[in-house]
PDB file of C-alpha atoms in Angstrom:
ATOM      1  CA  MET S  82      -8.613  24.544   5.555  1.00  0.00           C
ATOM      2  CA  ARG S  83      -6.715  24.328   9.003  1.00  0.00           C
ATOM      3  CA  ASN S  84      -3.555  26.379   9.813  1.00  0.00           C
ATOM      4  CA  LEU S  85      -0.930  23.926   9.339  1.00  0.00           C
ATOM      5  CA  ILE S  86       1.799  26.504  10.540  1.00  0.00           C
ATOM      6  CA  ASP S  87       0.740  27.521  13.661  1.00  0.00           C
ATOM      7  CA  HIS S  88       3.272  27.754  16.678  1.00  0.00           C
ATOM      8  CA  ILE S  89       5.944  26.499  14.322  1.00  0.00           C
ATOM      9  CA  GLU S  90       9.289  28.128  15.615  1.00  0.00           C
ATOM     10  CA  PRO S  91      11.286  29.718  13.025  1.00  0.00           C
ATOM     11  CA  ASN S  92      14.002  27.410  12.225  1.00  0.00           C
ATOM     12  CA  HIS S  93      11.847  24.432  12.844  1.00  0.00           C
ATOM     13  CA  LEU S  94      12.543  21.791   9.922  1.00  0.00           C
ATOM     14  CA  MET S  95       8.944  21.680   8.383  1.00  0.00           C
ATOM     15  CA  THR S  96       7.548  18.592   6.192  1.00  0.00           C
ATOM     16  CA  ILE S  97       5.167  20.593   3.767  1.00  0.00           C
ATOM     17  CA  GLU S  98       1.771  18.707   3.847  1.00  0.00           C
ATOM     18  CA  TRP S  99      -0.375  18.154   0.793  1.00  0.00           C
ATOM     19  CA  GLN S 100      -2.852  20.837   1.490  1.00  0.00           C
ATOM     20  CA  MET S 101      -0.330  23.454   1.844  1.00  0.00           C
ATOM     21  CA  MET S 102       0.352  22.759  -2.070  1.00  0.00           C
ATOM     22  CA  ASP S 103      -1.321  23.995  -5.398  1.00  0.00           C
ATOM     23  CA  PRO S 104      -1.920  20.690  -7.314  1.00  0.00           C
ATOM     24  CA  GLN S 105      -2.006  22.504 -10.555  1.00  0.00           C
ATOM     25  CA  LYS S 106       1.612  23.453 -10.469  1.00  0.00           C
ATOM     26  CA  TYR S 107       2.680  20.274  -8.276  1.00  0.00           C
ATOM     27  CA  LEU S 108       1.888  17.588 -10.622  1.00  0.00           C
ATOM     28  CA  PRO S 109       2.992  18.695 -13.932  1.00  0.00           C
ATOM     29  CA  LEU S 110       6.281  19.866 -12.464  1.00  0.00           C
ATOM     30  CA  SER S 111       6.211  16.211 -10.988  1.00  0.00           C
ATOM     31  CA  MET S 112       5.840  14.733 -14.441  1.00  0.00           C
ATOM     32  CA  ILE S 113       8.900  16.525 -15.571  1.00  0.00           C
ATOM     33  CA  ASN S 114      10.938  15.569 -12.564  1.00  0.00           C
ATOM     34  CA  VAL S 115      10.172  11.842 -13.037  1.00  0.00           C
ATOM     35  CA  VAL S 116      11.410  11.683 -16.678  1.00  0.00           C
ATOM     36  CA  CYS S 117      14.472  13.890 -15.875  1.00  0.00           C
ATOM     37  CA  LEU S 118      15.562  11.566 -13.074  1.00  0.00           C
ATOM     38  CA  ARG S 119      14.747   8.409 -14.934  1.00  0.00           C
ATOM     39  CA  THR S 120      17.086   9.683 -17.819  1.00  0.00           C
ATOM     40  CA  ILE S 121      19.985  10.408 -15.416  1.00  0.00           C
ATOM     41  CA  ILE S 122      19.723   6.908 -13.576  1.00  0.00           C
ATOM     42  CA  TYR S 123      18.679   4.536 -16.090  1.00  0.00           C
ATOM     43  CA  PRO S 124      22.463   3.629 -16.943  1.00  0.00           C
ATOM     44  CA  LEU S 125      22.896   2.188 -13.363  1.00  0.00           C
ATOM     45  CA  THR S 126      19.776   0.384 -13.706  1.00  0.00           C
ATOM     46  CA  VAL S 127      20.748  -1.553 -16.711  1.00  0.00           C
ATOM     47  CA  ILE S 128      24.129  -2.217 -15.073  1.00  0.00           C
ATOM     48  CA  LYS S 129      22.286  -3.676 -11.755  1.00  0.00           C
ATOM     49  CA  THR S 130      20.189  -5.634 -13.454  1.00  0.00           C
ATOM     50  CA  ARG S 131      22.802  -7.272 -15.559  1.00  0.00           C
ATOM     51  CA  LEU S 132      24.968  -7.784 -12.356  1.00  0.00           C
ATOM     52  CA  GLN S 133      22.042  -9.444 -10.518  1.00  0.00           C
ATOM     53  CA  VAL S 134      20.825 -11.880 -13.345  1.00  0.00           C
ATOM     54  CA  GLN S 135      24.611 -13.296 -13.970  1.00  0.00           C
ATOM     55  CA  THR S 136      25.970 -16.343 -12.112  1.00  0.00           C
ATOM     56  CA  HIS S 137      28.782 -15.335  -9.747  1.00  0.00           C
ATOM     57  CA  HIS S 138      31.045 -13.392 -12.197  1.00  0.00           C
ATOM     58  CA  ALA S 139      30.624 -14.904 -15.327  1.00  0.00           C
ATOM     59  CA  VAL S 140      30.240 -11.693 -17.391  1.00  0.00           C
ATOM     60  CA  TYR S 141      30.944  -8.850 -15.369  1.00  0.00           C
ATOM     61  CA  LYS S 142      33.469  -8.285 -12.325  1.00  0.00           C
ATOM     62  CA  GLY S 143      31.737  -5.435 -10.812  1.00  0.00           C
ATOM     63  CA  LEU S 144      29.898  -1.960 -11.658  1.00  0.00           C
ATOM     64  CA  PHE S 145      33.175  -0.612 -13.365  1.00  0.00           C
ATOM     65  CA  ASP S 146      34.069  -3.578 -15.203  1.00  0.00           C
ATOM     66  CA  ALA S 147      30.217  -3.881 -16.606  1.00  0.00           C
ATOM     67  CA  GLY S 148      30.358  -0.212 -17.374  1.00  0.00           C
ATOM     68  CA  ARG S 149      33.429  -0.624 -19.648  1.00  0.00           C
ATOM     69  CA  THR S 150      32.747  -3.822 -20.867  1.00  0.00           C
ATOM     70  CA  ILE S 151      28.960  -2.672 -21.994  1.00  0.00           C
ATOM     71  CA  PHE S 152      30.634   0.407 -23.451  1.00  0.00           C
ATOM     72  CA  ARG S 153      33.248  -1.342 -25.453  1.00  0.00           C
ATOM     73  CA  LEU S 154      31.170  -3.896 -26.757  1.00  0.00           C
ATOM     74  CA  GLU S 155      27.742  -2.300 -27.456  1.00  0.00           C
ATOM     75  CA  GLY S 156      28.446   1.406 -27.479  1.00  0.00           C
ATOM     76  CA  ILE S 157      26.567   4.070 -25.484  1.00  0.00           C
ATOM     77  CA  GLY S 158      23.189   3.057 -26.603  1.00  0.00           C
ATOM     78  CA  ALA S 159      23.249  -0.203 -24.633  1.00  0.00           C
ATOM     79  CA  PHE S 160      22.862   1.660 -21.308  1.00  0.00           C
ATOM     80  CA  TYR S 161      19.633   2.959 -22.325  1.00  0.00           C
ATOM     81  CA  LYS S 162      17.802  -0.338 -23.860  1.00  0.00           C
ATOM     82  CA  GLY S 163      14.378  -0.373 -22.936  1.00  0.00           C
ATOM     83  CA  PHE S 164      14.377   3.079 -21.890  1.00  0.00           C
ATOM     84  CA  LEU S 165      11.247   4.251 -23.870  1.00  0.00           C
ATOM     85  CA  ILE S 166       9.256   1.468 -22.215  1.00  0.00           C
ATOM     86  CA  ASN S 167      10.524   2.481 -18.925  1.00  0.00           C
ATOM     87  CA  THR S 168       9.819   5.543 -19.195  1.00  0.00           C
ATOM     88  CA  MET S 169       5.866   4.782 -19.765  1.00  0.00           C
ATOM     89  CA  GLN S 170       6.154   4.644 -16.056  1.00  0.00           C
ATOM     90  CA  VAL S 171       5.977   8.023 -15.503  1.00  0.00           C
ATOM     91  CA  GLY S 172       2.168   7.510 -14.791  1.00  0.00           C
ATOM     92  CA  SER S 173       3.143   5.238 -11.752  1.00  0.00           C
ATOM     93  CA  GLY S 174       5.578   7.892 -10.488  1.00  0.00           C
ATOM     94  CA  VAL S 175       3.133  10.974 -10.455  1.00  0.00           C
ATOM     95  CA  SER S 176       0.554   7.974  -9.007  1.00  0.00           C
ATOM     96  CA  TYR S 177       3.284   7.256  -6.428  1.00  0.00           C
ATOM     97  CA  ILE S 178       3.833  10.611  -5.295  1.00  0.00           C
ATOM     98  CA  ILE S 179       0.385  11.660  -5.110  1.00  0.00           C
ATOM     99  CA  THR S 180      -0.635   8.627  -2.960  1.00  0.00           C
ATOM    100  CA  LEU S 181       2.071   9.442  -0.714  1.00  0.00           C
ATOM    101  CA  GLU S 182       1.173  12.604  -0.037  1.00  0.00           C
ATOM    102  CA  LYS S 183      -2.634  11.898   0.235  1.00  0.00           C
ATOM    103  CA  VAL S 184      -2.202   9.049   2.709  1.00  0.00           C
ATOM    104  CA  LYS S 185       0.150  11.391   4.868  1.00  0.00           C
ATOM    105  CA  ASP S 186      -2.507  14.071   4.820  1.00  0.00           C
ATOM    106  CA  ILE S 187      -5.366  11.881   5.658  1.00  0.00           C
ATOM    107  CA  LEU S 188      -3.273  10.541   8.372  1.00  0.00           C
ATOM    108  CA  CYS S 189      -2.683  14.074   9.532  1.00  0.00           C
ATOM    109  CA  GLU S 190      -5.905  15.504   9.077  1.00  0.00           C
ATOM    110  CA  TYR S 191      -7.886  12.756  11.091  1.00  0.00           C
ATOM    111  CA  ARG S 192      -5.218  12.940  13.702  1.00  0.00           C
ATOM    112  CA  CYS S 193      -4.498   9.113  13.352  1.00  0.00           C
ATOM    113  CA  VAL S 194      -0.765   9.272  13.754  1.00  0.00           C
ATOM    114  CA  ASP S 195       1.099  12.287  15.052  1.00  0.00           C
ATOM    115  CA  ASP S 196       4.740  11.140  14.488  1.00  0.00           C
ATOM    116  CA  PRO S 197       5.515  12.451  10.801  1.00  0.00           C
ATOM    117  CA  SER S 198       7.972   9.526  10.178  1.00  0.00           C
ATOM    118  CA  ILE S 199       5.324   6.894  10.909  1.00  0.00           C
ATOM    119  CA  ARG S 200       2.859   8.728   8.674  1.00  0.00           C
ATOM    120  CA  SER S 201       5.889   8.543   5.824  1.00  0.00           C
ATOM    121  CA  LEU S 202       6.472   4.751   6.454  1.00  0.00           C
ATOM    122  CA  ILE S 203       2.427   4.184   5.965  1.00  0.00           C
ATOM    123  CA  GLY S 204       2.471   6.497   2.944  1.00  0.00           C
ATOM    124  CA  GLY S 205       5.515   4.889   1.511  1.00  0.00           C
ATOM    125  CA  ALA S 206       4.108   1.442   1.980  1.00  0.00           C
ATOM    126  CA  VAL S 207       0.604   2.378   0.284  1.00  0.00           C
ATOM    127  CA  ALA S 208       2.256   4.309  -2.399  1.00  0.00           C
ATOM    128  CA  SER S 209       4.567   1.582  -3.316  1.00  0.00           C
ATOM    129  CA  LEU S 210       1.822  -1.117  -3.710  1.00  0.00           C
ATOM    130  CA  VAL S 211      -0.180   1.186  -6.197  1.00  0.00           C
ATOM    131  CA  GLY S 212       3.101   1.868  -8.096  1.00  0.00           C
ATOM    132  CA  GLN S 213       4.119  -1.335  -8.473  1.00  0.00           C
ATOM    133  CA  THR S 214       0.775  -2.431  -9.650  1.00  0.00           C
ATOM    134  CA  ILE S 215       1.021   0.045 -12.297  1.00  0.00           C
ATOM    135  CA  ILE S 216       4.753  -0.586 -13.180  1.00  0.00           C
ATOM    136  CA  ASN S 217       5.387  -4.108 -12.963  1.00  0.00           C
ATOM    137  CA  PRO S 218       4.412  -4.903 -16.747  1.00  0.00           C
ATOM    138  CA  PHE S 219       6.819  -2.250 -18.028  1.00  0.00           C
ATOM    139  CA  ASP S 220       9.234  -3.438 -15.429  1.00  0.00           C
ATOM    140  CA  CYS S 221       9.175  -7.152 -16.987  1.00  0.00           C
ATOM    141  CA  ILE S 222       9.589  -5.807 -20.765  1.00  0.00           C
ATOM    142  CA  SER S 223      12.207  -3.073 -19.835  1.00  0.00           C
ATOM    143  CA  GLN S 224      14.174  -5.698 -17.993  1.00  0.00           C
ATOM    144  CA  HIS S 225      14.312  -8.295 -20.651  1.00  0.00           C
ATOM    145  CA  MET S 226      15.395  -5.498 -23.274  1.00  0.00           C
ATOM    146  CA  MET S 227      18.409  -4.592 -20.635  1.00  0.00           C
ATOM    147  CA  VAL S 228      20.076  -8.121 -20.585  1.00  0.00           C
ATOM    148  CA  VAL S 229      18.638  -9.887 -23.967  1.00  0.00           C
ATOM    149  CA  CYS S 230      21.494  -8.495 -26.095  1.00  0.00           C
ATOM    150  CA  GLY S 231      23.976  -8.567 -23.240  1.00  0.00           C
ATOM    151  CA  THR S 232      27.299 -10.267 -23.447  1.00  0.00           C
ATOM    152  CA  LYS S 233      29.048 -13.163 -21.583  1.00  0.00           C
ATOM    153  CA  ARG S 234      32.481 -13.917 -21.175  1.00  0.00           C
ATOM    154  CA  ASP S 235      33.540 -17.440 -21.794  1.00  0.00           C
ATOM    155  CA  ARG S 236      35.936 -18.414 -19.156  1.00  0.00           C
ATOM    156  CA  ASN S 237      37.733 -21.098 -21.407  1.00  0.00           C
ATOM    157  CA  THR S 238      38.409 -18.981 -24.509  1.00  0.00           C
ATOM    158  CA  ASN S 239      37.938 -15.228 -22.751  1.00  0.00           C
ATOM    159  CA  ARG S 240      35.649 -14.167 -25.623  1.00  0.00           C
ATOM    160  CA  PHE S 241      32.319 -12.888 -25.291  1.00  0.00           C
ATOM    161  CA  SER S 242      29.036 -14.194 -26.573  1.00  0.00           C
ATOM    162  CA  SER S 243      25.234 -13.310 -26.136  1.00  0.00           C
ATOM    163  CA  TYR S 244      23.476 -13.597 -22.864  1.00  0.00           C
ATOM    164  CA  ALA S 245      21.523 -16.854 -21.909  1.00  0.00           C
ATOM    165  CA  ASN S 246      18.060 -15.909 -23.581  1.00  0.00           C
ATOM    166  CA  PRO S 247      15.346 -17.360 -21.426  1.00  0.00           C
ATOM    167  CA  LEU S 248      12.666 -16.294 -23.736  1.00  0.00           C
ATOM    168  CA  ARG S 249      14.465 -17.813 -26.672  1.00  0.00           C
ATOM    169  CA  ILE S 250      14.024 -14.583 -28.766  1.00  0.00           C
ATOM    170  CA  ASP S 251      15.355 -15.098 -32.484  1.00  0.00           C
ATOM    171  CA  ARG S 252      17.569 -12.314 -34.038  1.00  0.00           C
ATOM    172  CA  LYS S 253      15.071 -12.557 -37.234  1.00  0.00           C
ATOM    173  CA  ASP S 254      12.199 -11.445 -35.207  1.00  0.00           C
ATOM    174  CA  ILE S 255      14.324  -8.422 -33.497  1.00  0.00           C
ATOM    175  CA  ASP S 256      14.993  -7.164 -37.124  1.00  0.00           C
ATOM    176  CA  LYS S 257      11.348  -7.847 -38.320  1.00  0.00           C
ATOM    177  CA  PHE S 258       9.675  -6.056 -35.202  1.00  0.00           C
ATOM    178  CA  GLY S 259      12.275  -4.549 -33.009  1.00  0.00           C
ATOM    179  CA  LEU S 260      13.392  -5.447 -29.674  1.00  0.00           C
ATOM    180  CA  GLY S 261      10.646  -3.974 -27.431  1.00  0.00           C
ATOM    181  CA  ARG S 262       7.645  -5.738 -29.836  1.00  0.00           C
ATOM    182  CA  THR S 263       9.462  -9.106 -29.899  1.00  0.00           C
ATOM    183  CA  ILE S 264       9.851  -9.346 -26.079  1.00  0.00           C
ATOM    184  CA  ILE S 265       5.864  -8.311 -25.695  1.00  0.00           C
ATOM    185  CA  ARG S 266       5.031 -10.993 -28.439  1.00  0.00           C
ATOM    186  CA  GLU S 267       7.265 -13.436 -26.636  1.00  0.00           C
ATOM    187  CA  LEU S 268       6.327 -12.775 -22.785  1.00  0.00           C
ATOM    188  CA  TYR S 269       2.735 -12.908 -24.259  1.00  0.00           C
ATOM    189  CA  ARG S 270       3.028 -16.320 -26.307  1.00  0.00           C
ATOM    190  CA  SER S 271       4.987 -17.829 -23.359  1.00  0.00           C
ATOM    191  CA  ASP S 272       2.394 -17.020 -20.324  1.00  0.00           C
ATOM    192  CA  GLY S 273      -0.335 -14.957 -21.617  1.00  0.00           C
ATOM    193  CA  ILE S 274      -1.119 -11.926 -19.446  1.00  0.00           C
ATOM    194  CA  LYS S 275       0.416 -13.225 -16.317  1.00  0.00           C
ATOM    195  CA  GLY S 276       3.841 -12.955 -17.948  1.00  0.00           C
ATOM    196  CA  PHE S 277       3.496  -9.450 -17.744  1.00  0.00           C
ATOM    197  CA  TYR S 278       2.923  -9.722 -14.090  1.00  0.00           C
ATOM    198  CA  ARG S 279       5.720 -12.316 -13.380  1.00  0.00           C
ATOM    199  CA  GLY S 280       7.480 -11.184 -10.207  1.00  0.00           C
ATOM    200  CA  TYR S 281       4.728  -9.030  -9.084  1.00  0.00           C
ATOM    201  CA  PHE S 282       4.447 -10.496  -5.598  1.00  0.00           C
ATOM    202  CA  ALA S 283       8.254 -10.615  -5.231  1.00  0.00           C
ATOM    203  CA  SER S 284       8.365  -6.762  -6.304  1.00  0.00           C
ATOM    204  CA  LEU S 285       5.832  -6.136  -3.686  1.00  0.00           C
ATOM    205  CA  LEU S 286       7.649  -7.922  -1.022  1.00  0.00           C
ATOM    206  CA  CYS S 287      10.803  -6.061  -2.211  1.00  0.00           C
ATOM    207  CA  PHE S 288       9.279  -2.494  -2.895  1.00  0.00           C
ATOM    208  CA  ILE S 289       6.617  -2.273  -0.027  1.00  0.00           C
ATOM    209  CA  PRO S 290       9.188  -2.545   2.879  1.00  0.00           C
ATOM    210  CA  ASN S 291      11.731  -0.671   0.991  1.00  0.00           C
ATOM    211  CA  ASN S 292       9.895   2.135   0.219  1.00  0.00           C
ATOM    212  CA  ALA S 293       8.079   2.186   3.674  1.00  0.00           C
ATOM    213  CA  ILE S 294      11.840   2.355   5.497  1.00  0.00           C
ATOM    214  CA  PHE S 295      13.082   4.852   3.313  1.00  0.00           C
ATOM    215  CA  TRP S 296      10.389   7.428   3.986  1.00  0.00           C
ATOM    216  CA  PHE S 297      10.410   6.591   7.533  1.00  0.00           C
ATOM    217  CA  CYS S 298      14.204   6.978   7.642  1.00  0.00           C
ATOM    218  CA  TYR S 299      14.078  10.227   5.587  1.00  0.00           C
ATOM    219  CA  GLU S 300      12.191  11.774   8.542  1.00  0.00           C
ATOM    220  CA  LYS S 301      14.328  10.453  11.290  1.00  0.00           C
ATOM    221  CA  TYR S 302      17.652  11.330   9.675  1.00  0.00           C
ATOM    222  CA  SER S 303      16.244  14.651   8.622  1.00  0.00           C
ATOM    223  CA  GLN S 304      15.570  15.324  12.092  1.00  0.00           C
ATOM    224  CA  MET S 305      18.868  13.931  13.434  1.00  0.00           C
ATOM    225  CA  ILE S 306      20.824  15.959  11.012  1.00  0.00           C
ATOM    226  CA  HIS S 307      19.073  19.067  11.674  1.00  0.00           C
ATOM    227  CA  ALA S 308      19.545  18.803  15.366  1.00  0.00           C
ATOM    228  CA  TYR S 309      23.247  18.948  14.716  1.00  0.00           C
ATOM    229  CA  ALA S 310      23.272  21.317  11.875  1.00  0.00           C
ATOM    230  CA  PRO S 311      24.012  25.346  12.451  1.00  0.00           C
ATOM    231  CA  SER S 312      20.955  26.979  12.441  1.00  0.00           C
ATOM    232  CA  GLN S 313      21.527  28.623   9.066  1.00  0.00           C
ATOM    233  CA  THR S 314      21.825  25.371   7.201  1.00  0.00           C
ATOM    234  CA  LEU S 315      19.495  25.205   4.364  1.00  0.00           C
ATOM    235  CA  HIS S 316      16.711  22.609   4.548  1.00  0.00           C
ATOM    236  CA  LEU S 317      17.197  21.640   1.329  1.00  0.00           C
ATOM    237  CA  LEU S 318      20.699  20.306   2.163  1.00  0.00           C
ATOM    238  CA  ILE S 319      19.374  18.574   5.229  1.00  0.00           C
ATOM    239  CA  ARG S 320      17.001  16.785   3.188  1.00  0.00           C
ATOM    240  CA  ASN S 321      19.494  15.977   0.653  1.00  0.00           C
ATOM    241  CA  LEU S 322      22.036  14.370   2.915  1.00  0.00           C
ATOM    242  CA  ALA S 323      19.094  12.668   4.529  1.00  0.00           C
ATOM    243  CA  ALA S 324      17.971  11.276   1.516  1.00  0.00           C
ATOM    244  CA  ILE S 325      21.287   9.932   0.739  1.00  0.00           C
ATOM    245  CA  LEU S 326      21.380   7.982   3.869  1.00  0.00           C
ATOM    246  CA  SER S 327      18.071   6.720   3.398  1.00  0.00           C
ATOM    247  CA  GLY S 328      18.893   5.576   0.102  1.00  0.00           C
ATOM    248  CA  ALA S 329      22.220   3.552   0.968  1.00  0.00           C
ATOM    249  CA  THR S 330      20.443   2.204   4.211  1.00  0.00           C
ATOM    250  CA  VAL S 331      17.444   0.308   1.937  1.00  0.00           C
ATOM    251  CA  ALA S 332      19.914  -0.569  -0.635  1.00  0.00           C
ATOM    252  CA  VAL S 333      21.783  -2.645   1.872  1.00  0.00           C
ATOM    253  CA  LEU S 334      19.105  -3.839   3.877  1.00  0.00           C
ATOM    254  CA  PHE S 335      16.642  -5.145   0.690  1.00  0.00           C
ATOM    255  CA  ASN S 336      19.496  -6.174  -1.982  1.00  0.00           C
ATOM    256  CA  PRO S 337      18.862  -9.728  -1.588  1.00  0.00           C
ATOM    257  CA  LEU S 338      15.115  -9.016  -2.105  1.00  0.00           C
ATOM    258  CA  ASP S 339      16.019  -7.088  -5.250  1.00  0.00           C
ATOM    259  CA  VAL S 340      18.163  -9.946  -6.601  1.00  0.00           C
ATOM    260  CA  LEU S 341      15.321 -12.572  -5.814  1.00  0.00           C
ATOM    261  CA  ARG S 342      12.576 -10.244  -8.048  1.00  0.00           C
ATOM    262  CA  THR S 343      14.932  -9.380 -10.846  1.00  0.00           C
ATOM    263  CA  ASN S 344      15.908 -13.262 -11.409  1.00  0.00           C
ATOM    264  CA  ILE S 345      12.324 -14.347 -11.405  1.00  0.00           C
ATOM    265  CA  GLN S 346      11.413 -11.582 -13.974  1.00  0.00           C
ATOM    266  CA  VAL S 347      14.187 -12.131 -16.064  1.00  0.00           C
ATOM    267  CA  GLN S 348      14.824 -15.777 -15.834  1.00  0.00           C
ATOM    268  CA  ARG S 349      10.971 -16.322 -15.446  1.00  0.00           C
ATOM    269  CA  LEU S 350      11.214 -18.420 -12.344  1.00  0.00           C
ATOM    270  CA  PRO S 351       8.201 -19.050 -10.133  1.00  0.00           C
ATOM    271  CA  LEU S 352       8.170 -17.106  -6.529  1.00  0.00           C
ATOM    272  CA  ASN S 353       8.335 -20.417  -4.419  1.00  0.00           C
ATOM    273  CA  ARG S 354      10.878 -22.474  -2.204  1.00  0.00           C
ATOM    274  CA  SER S 355      12.949 -24.237  -5.073  1.00  0.00           C
ATOM    275  CA  THR S 356      13.760 -20.678  -6.671  1.00  0.00           C
ATOM    276  CA  MET S 357      15.265 -19.419  -3.388  1.00  0.00           C
ATOM    277  CA  ARG S 358      16.910 -22.252  -2.891  1.00  0.00           C
ATOM    278  CA  LYS S 359      18.237 -22.458  -6.579  1.00  0.00           C
ATOM    279  CA  LEU S 360      19.526 -19.004  -5.748  1.00  0.00           C
ATOM    280  CA  TRP S 361      21.221 -19.960  -2.617  1.00  0.00           C
ATOM    281  CA  ARG S 362      22.691 -22.908  -4.201  1.00  0.00           C
ATOM    282  CA  ASP S 363      24.422 -20.547  -7.203  1.00  0.00           C
ATOM    283  CA  GLU S 364      25.350 -17.933  -5.112  1.00  0.00           C
ATOM    284  CA  LYS S 365      25.593 -18.754  -1.202  1.00  0.00           C
ATOM    285  CA  PHE S 366      26.385 -15.768   0.725  1.00  0.00           C
ATOM    286  CA  SER S 367      27.254 -13.471  -2.376  1.00  0.00           C
ATOM    287  CA  LEU S 368      23.448 -13.224  -2.889  1.00  0.00           C
ATOM    288  CA  LEU S 369      23.559 -10.640  -0.161  1.00  0.00           C
ATOM    289  CA  TYR S 370      25.525  -8.194  -2.028  1.00  0.00           C
ATOM    290  CA  LYS S 371      25.028  -9.466  -5.461  1.00  0.00           C
ATOM    291  CA  GLY S 372      25.329  -6.146  -7.549  1.00  0.00           C
ATOM    292  CA  ILE S 373      25.063  -4.237  -4.512  1.00  0.00           C
ATOM    293  CA  THR S 374      27.659  -1.336  -5.422  1.00  0.00           C
ATOM    294  CA  ALA S 375      25.690  -0.674  -8.527  1.00  0.00           C
ATOM    295  CA  ARG S 376      22.534  -0.521  -6.355  1.00  0.00           C
ATOM    296  CA  VAL S 377      24.143   1.531  -3.756  1.00  0.00           C
ATOM    297  CA  ALA S 378      25.139   4.170  -6.450  1.00  0.00           C
ATOM    298  CA  GLN S 379      22.015   3.979  -8.004  1.00  0.00           C
ATOM    299  CA  ASN S 380      20.317   4.774  -4.506  1.00  0.00           C
ATOM    300  CA  CYS S 381      22.014   7.290  -3.743  1.00  0.00           C
ATOM    301  CA  ILE S 382      22.159   9.162  -6.853  1.00  0.00           C
ATOM    302  CA  SER S 383      18.396   8.711  -7.352  1.00  0.00           C
ATOM    303  CA  SER S 384      17.604   9.350  -3.547  1.00  0.00           C
ATOM    304  CA  ALA S 385      19.734  12.897  -3.776  1.00  0.00           C
ATOM    305  CA  LEU S 386      17.897  13.575  -7.385  1.00  0.00           C
ATOM    306  CA  ILE S 387      14.440  12.769  -5.732  1.00  0.00           C
ATOM    307  CA  SER S 388      15.270  14.558  -2.876  1.00  0.00           C
ATOM    308  CA  ILE S 389      16.157  17.754  -4.714  1.00  0.00           C
ATOM    309  CA  GLY S 390      13.180  17.423  -7.051  1.00  0.00           C
ATOM    310  CA  TYR S 391      10.529  16.718  -4.514  1.00  0.00           C
ATOM    311  CA  GLU S 392      11.247  19.280  -1.978  1.00  0.00           C
ATOM    312  CA  THR S 393      12.155  21.763  -4.576  1.00  0.00           C
ATOM    313  CA  LEU S 394       8.737  20.888  -6.388  1.00  0.00           C
ATOM    314  CA  LYS S 395       6.996  21.395  -3.226  1.00  0.00           C
ATOM    315  CA  ARG S 396       8.225  24.957  -2.080  1.00  0.00           C
ATOM    316  CA  LEU S 397       7.677  26.092  -5.921  1.00  0.00           C
ATOM    317  CA  SER S 398       3.900  24.659  -5.536  1.00  0.00           C
ATOM    318  CA  ILE S 399       3.283  26.258  -2.007  1.00  0.00           C
ATOM    319  CA  ARG S 400       0.139  28.401  -1.719  1.00  0.00           C
ATOM    320  CA  GLU S 401       0.440  32.018  -1.675  1.00  0.00           C
ATOM    321  CA  GLU S 402      -0.351  31.833   2.246  1.00  0.00           C
ATOM    322  CA  TYR S 403       2.430  29.842   3.407  1.00  0.00           C
ATOM    323  CA  LYS S 404       5.196  31.083   1.270  1.00  0.00           C
ATOM    324  CA  ASN S 405       6.767  33.231   3.919  1.00  0.00           C
ATOM    325  CA  GLN S 406       6.847  30.384   6.422  1.00  0.00           C
ATOM    326  CA  VAL S 407       8.758  27.813   4.426  1.00  0.00           C
ATOM    327  CA  LYS S 408      12.517  27.940   4.631  1.00  0.00           C
ATOM    328  CA  TRP S 409      14.624  26.794   1.564  1.00  0.00           C
TER     329      TRP S 409
END
């Protein structure tokens, strides 16, 4: 095994590489971390999804109005609709991390790319391709569960009624089979297997650049903050601040693509020019910032938690020969 830490200065901001870690420690801890992270940020995901599929402000006025309204009319359980289905994505989360680390390791080992920021950019893009291939069916199901029993304000009467239901799900079926099974049955009945991969290419279009830019910014922001921070600053704190900035950056840059992806999956629209024209006709420039408050909040919180978990688990999984060289 090559020595990855030769000639490193004591206060150098080190990127812990795959070969420096013990996979038997890292992988189980990663699974636990992914489940905990999803549990914490899932309510924001529900709110973001509902804000993105509404037309203008027909249902909710914004992040806080959505939170209050959902809690008042549907109870706290509404914030976790589709959570069990969504949690099945834990495999994709672990696959994502493994792919990210292995791609970075291969690029480093064969000296294809020297800049760690570029290695992270390439690793994030490849990891996103693998992760989205696994995650898309669960994403489709959980997003339908998030909105199918939502609420919609009638502008004339100021009363609330059920969301528009693109799958035409019957309440009797929900009572008989449960919401999750009903949606799975209806998706398959309506579109077959391809129904579970609706929005797949829109997801790739959204998440490959999203994740690539996130990990690129993560390294760049880390280097910038480290350059100006006092020498005694915890490296975990530097990484955490970099993650929050990276999360906010990609949330703003890629929000329109996320709106497109969500509407394609939930409203069962095709990925073509007519869909994009329809969204533009309905939303105009609000398409750029629709649901953006919830998305920025979700991204910043999840990015901070990802960074804390990601960097902590890497340090807890470090091999014995590197422990004295890695700074917390």
